[in-house]
PDB file of C-alpha atoms in Angstrom:
ATOM      1  CA  MET A1061      -9.441   0.648  29.754  1.00  0.00           C
ATOM      2  CA  LEU A1062     -12.407   0.580  27.515  1.00  0.00           C
ATOM      3  CA  PRO A1063     -12.894  -3.046  25.989  1.00  0.00           C
ATOM      4  CA  GLY A1064     -10.794  -3.195  22.455  1.00  0.00           C
ATOM      5  CA  THR A1065      -8.878  -0.115  23.185  1.00  0.00           C
ATOM      6  CA  ALA A1066      -5.618  -2.007  23.871  1.00  0.00           C
ATOM      7  CA  ALA A1067      -6.149  -3.977  20.489  1.00  0.00           C
ATOM      8  CA  THR A1068      -6.712  -1.049  18.703  1.00  0.00           C
ATOM      9  CA  ALA A1069      -3.625   0.757  20.221  1.00  0.00           C
ATOM     10  CA  ASN A1070      -1.652  -2.455  19.347  1.00  0.00           C
ATOM     11  CA  ALA A1071      -2.860  -2.557  15.601  1.00  0.00           C
ATOM     12  CA  ALA A1072      -2.014   1.236  14.974  1.00  0.00           C
ATOM     13  CA  ALA A1073       1.336   0.634  16.544  1.00  0.00           C
ATOM     14  CA  THR A1074       1.936  -2.126  14.264  1.00  0.00           C
ATOM     15  CA  VAL A1075       1.517   0.061  10.948  1.00  0.00           C
ATOM     16  CA  ARG A1076       4.810   0.744   9.308  1.00  0.00           C
ATOM     17  CA  TYR A1077       5.419   3.547   6.617  1.00  0.00           C
ATOM     18  CA  TYR A1078       7.402   2.684   3.512  1.00  0.00           C
ATOM     19  CA  PRO A1079       8.977   4.792   0.924  1.00  0.00           C
ATOM     20  CA  ILE A1080       7.677   4.976  -2.448  1.00  0.00           C
ATOM     21  CA  ALA A1081      10.008   4.610  -5.268  1.00  0.00           C
ATOM     22  CA  PRO A1082      12.566   7.403  -6.117  1.00  0.00           C
ATOM     23  CA  GLY A1083      11.310   9.955  -8.656  1.00  0.00           C
ATOM     24  CA  VAL A1084       7.865   8.451  -8.614  1.00  0.00           C
ATOM     25  CA  ARG A1085       4.520  10.269  -8.589  1.00  0.00           C
ATOM     26  CA  LEU A1086       2.469   7.262  -7.478  1.00  0.00           C
ATOM     27  CA  ASN A1087      -1.275   6.716  -8.624  1.00  0.00           C
ATOM     28  CA  VAL A1088      -3.598   5.943  -5.667  1.00  0.00           C
ATOM     29  CA  HIS A1089      -6.661   3.647  -6.748  1.00  0.00           C
ATOM     30  CA  ASP A1090      -9.851   3.173  -5.184  1.00  0.00           C
ATOM     31  CA  GLY A1091      -9.562  -0.863  -5.679  1.00  0.00           C
ATOM     32  CA  PRO A1092      -6.594  -3.171  -6.031  1.00  0.00           C
ATOM     33  CA  GLY A1093      -5.921  -2.740  -9.854  1.00  0.00           C
ATOM     34  CA  THR A1094      -5.236  -0.404 -12.519  1.00  0.00           C
ATOM     35  CA  SER A1095      -8.729  -0.617 -13.753  1.00  0.00           C
ATOM     36  CA  TYR A1096     -10.175   1.081 -10.582  1.00  0.00           C
ATOM     37  CA  SER A1097     -10.537   4.843 -10.537  1.00  0.00           C
ATOM     38  CA  ILE A1098      -7.436   6.946  -9.539  1.00  0.00           C
ATOM     39  CA  THR A1099      -8.325   8.711  -6.385  1.00  0.00           C
ATOM     40  CA  ARG A1100      -5.098  11.042  -6.093  1.00  0.00           C
ATOM     41  CA  VAL A1101      -1.669  10.971  -6.931  1.00  0.00           C
ATOM     42  CA  LEU A1102       1.120  10.699  -4.287  1.00  0.00           C
ATOM     43  CA  PRO A1103       4.280  13.091  -4.834  1.00  0.00           C
ATOM     44  CA  GLU A1104       7.534  11.941  -5.005  1.00  0.00           C
ATOM     45  CA  GLY A1105       9.306  11.176  -1.744  1.00  0.00           C
ATOM     46  CA  ALA A1106       5.961  10.214  -0.251  1.00  0.00           C
ATOM     47  CA  GLN A1107       6.118   7.497   2.467  1.00  0.00           C
ATOM     48  CA  VAL A1108       2.841   5.154   2.862  1.00  0.00           C
ATOM     49  CA  PRO A1109       1.585   3.029   5.724  1.00  0.00           C
ATOM     50  CA  ILE A1110       0.429  -0.462   4.704  1.00  0.00           C
ATOM     51  CA  TYR A1111      -2.797  -1.592   6.533  1.00  0.00           C
ATOM     52  CA  CYS A1112      -3.124  -4.624   4.831  1.00  0.00           C
ATOM     53  CA  GLN A1113      -2.283  -6.334   1.541  1.00  0.00           C
ATOM     54  CA  THR A1114      -4.395  -8.243  -1.286  1.00  0.00           C
ATOM     55  CA  PRO A1115      -4.024  -9.576  -4.659  1.00  0.00           C
ATOM     56  CA  GLY A1116      -5.330  -7.517  -7.694  1.00  0.00           C
ATOM     57  CA  SER A1117      -3.966  -7.020 -11.126  1.00  0.00           C
ATOM     58  CA  THR A1118      -0.392  -7.662 -12.078  1.00  0.00           C
ATOM     59  CA  VAL A1119       1.742  -4.545 -12.531  1.00  0.00           C
ATOM     60  CA  SER A1120       5.383  -4.330 -13.722  1.00  0.00           C
ATOM     61  CA  GLY A1121       6.984  -1.455 -11.628  1.00  0.00           C
ATOM     62  CA  TYR A1122      10.179  -0.215 -10.329  1.00  0.00           C
ATOM     63  CA  TYR A1123      10.800  -3.076  -7.692  1.00  0.00           C
ATOM     64  CA  GLY A1124       9.662  -5.645 -10.193  1.00  0.00           C
ATOM     65  CA  THR A1125       6.389  -7.667 -11.109  1.00  0.00           C
ATOM     66  CA  SER A1126       3.649  -8.241  -8.703  1.00  0.00           C
ATOM     67  CA  ASN A1127      -0.315  -8.679  -8.136  1.00  0.00           C
ATOM     68  CA  ILE A1128       0.252  -7.606  -4.651  1.00  0.00           C
ATOM     69  CA  TRP A1129      -1.614  -4.099  -3.870  1.00  0.00           C
ATOM     70  CA  ASP A1130      -1.172  -2.314  -0.573  1.00  0.00           C
ATOM     71  CA  ASN A1131      -4.211  -0.587   1.226  1.00  0.00           C
ATOM     72  CA  ILE A1132      -2.762   2.648   2.280  1.00  0.00           C
ATOM     73  CA  SER A1133      -6.202   4.314   3.585  1.00  0.00           C
ATOM     74  CA  ASN A1134      -9.843   3.454   3.880  1.00  0.00           C
ATOM     75  CA  GLY A1135     -10.537   2.151   0.231  1.00  0.00           C
ATOM     76  CA  GLU A1136      -7.149   3.471  -1.300  1.00  0.00           C
ATOM     77  CA  PHE A1137      -4.756   0.973  -2.846  1.00  0.00           C
ATOM     78  CA  VAL A1138      -1.160   1.305  -4.551  1.00  0.00           C
ATOM     79  CA  SER A1139       0.544  -1.373  -6.468  1.00  0.00           C
ATOM     80  CA  ASP A1140       3.379  -2.855  -4.069  1.00  0.00           C
ATOM     81  CA  THR A1141       5.866  -2.791  -6.909  1.00  0.00           C
ATOM     82  CA  TYR A1142       6.250   0.912  -6.322  1.00  0.00           C
ATOM     83  CA  VAL A1143       6.667   0.684  -2.352  1.00  0.00           C
ATOM     84  CA  HIS A1144       9.999  -0.193  -0.868  1.00  0.00           C
ATOM     85  CA  THR A1145       8.906  -2.856   1.179  1.00  0.00           C
ATOM     86  CA  GLY A1146      12.222  -4.919   1.248  1.00  0.00           C
ATOM     87  CA  SER A1147      10.339  -7.985   0.275  1.00  0.00           C
ATOM     88  CA  ASP A1148       8.797  -9.297  -2.894  1.00  0.00           C
ATOM     89  CA  GLY A1149       5.864 -10.929  -0.834  1.00  0.00           C
ATOM     90  CA  TYR A1150       3.473  -9.879   1.860  1.00  0.00           C
ATOM     91  CA  VAL A1151       4.828  -7.572   4.653  1.00  0.00           C
ATOM     92  CA  ALA A1152       1.301  -7.076   6.279  1.00  0.00           C
ATOM     93  CA  ASP A1153      -1.709  -9.037   7.024  1.00  0.00           C
ATOM     94  CA  ARG A1154      -4.310  -9.924   3.816  1.00  0.00           C
ATOM     95  CA  CYS A1155      -6.946  -7.585   3.781  1.00  0.00           C
ATOM     96  CA  THR A1156     -10.450  -8.970   4.565  1.00  0.00           C
TER      97      THR A1156
END
């Protein structure tokens, strides 16, 4: 096995997918806040991986008010207030 392969496989295995709020088409931003550009829109019923989370602009959404933003892909973020994580806090590591 190549060095680092097991760590990479373990990191990928720990990523969970979460459903977005029902009936919502969710804006994906290129940074952790509403002032960042929208790169795409997720369709209703989508599920997203959360690779890491970071504080950003505060949003009031389907699941409350929070400043937590979820990194769902390289350089793509959604407000945690529209993702059903089952928690009001962080459910993944902080983004570095």
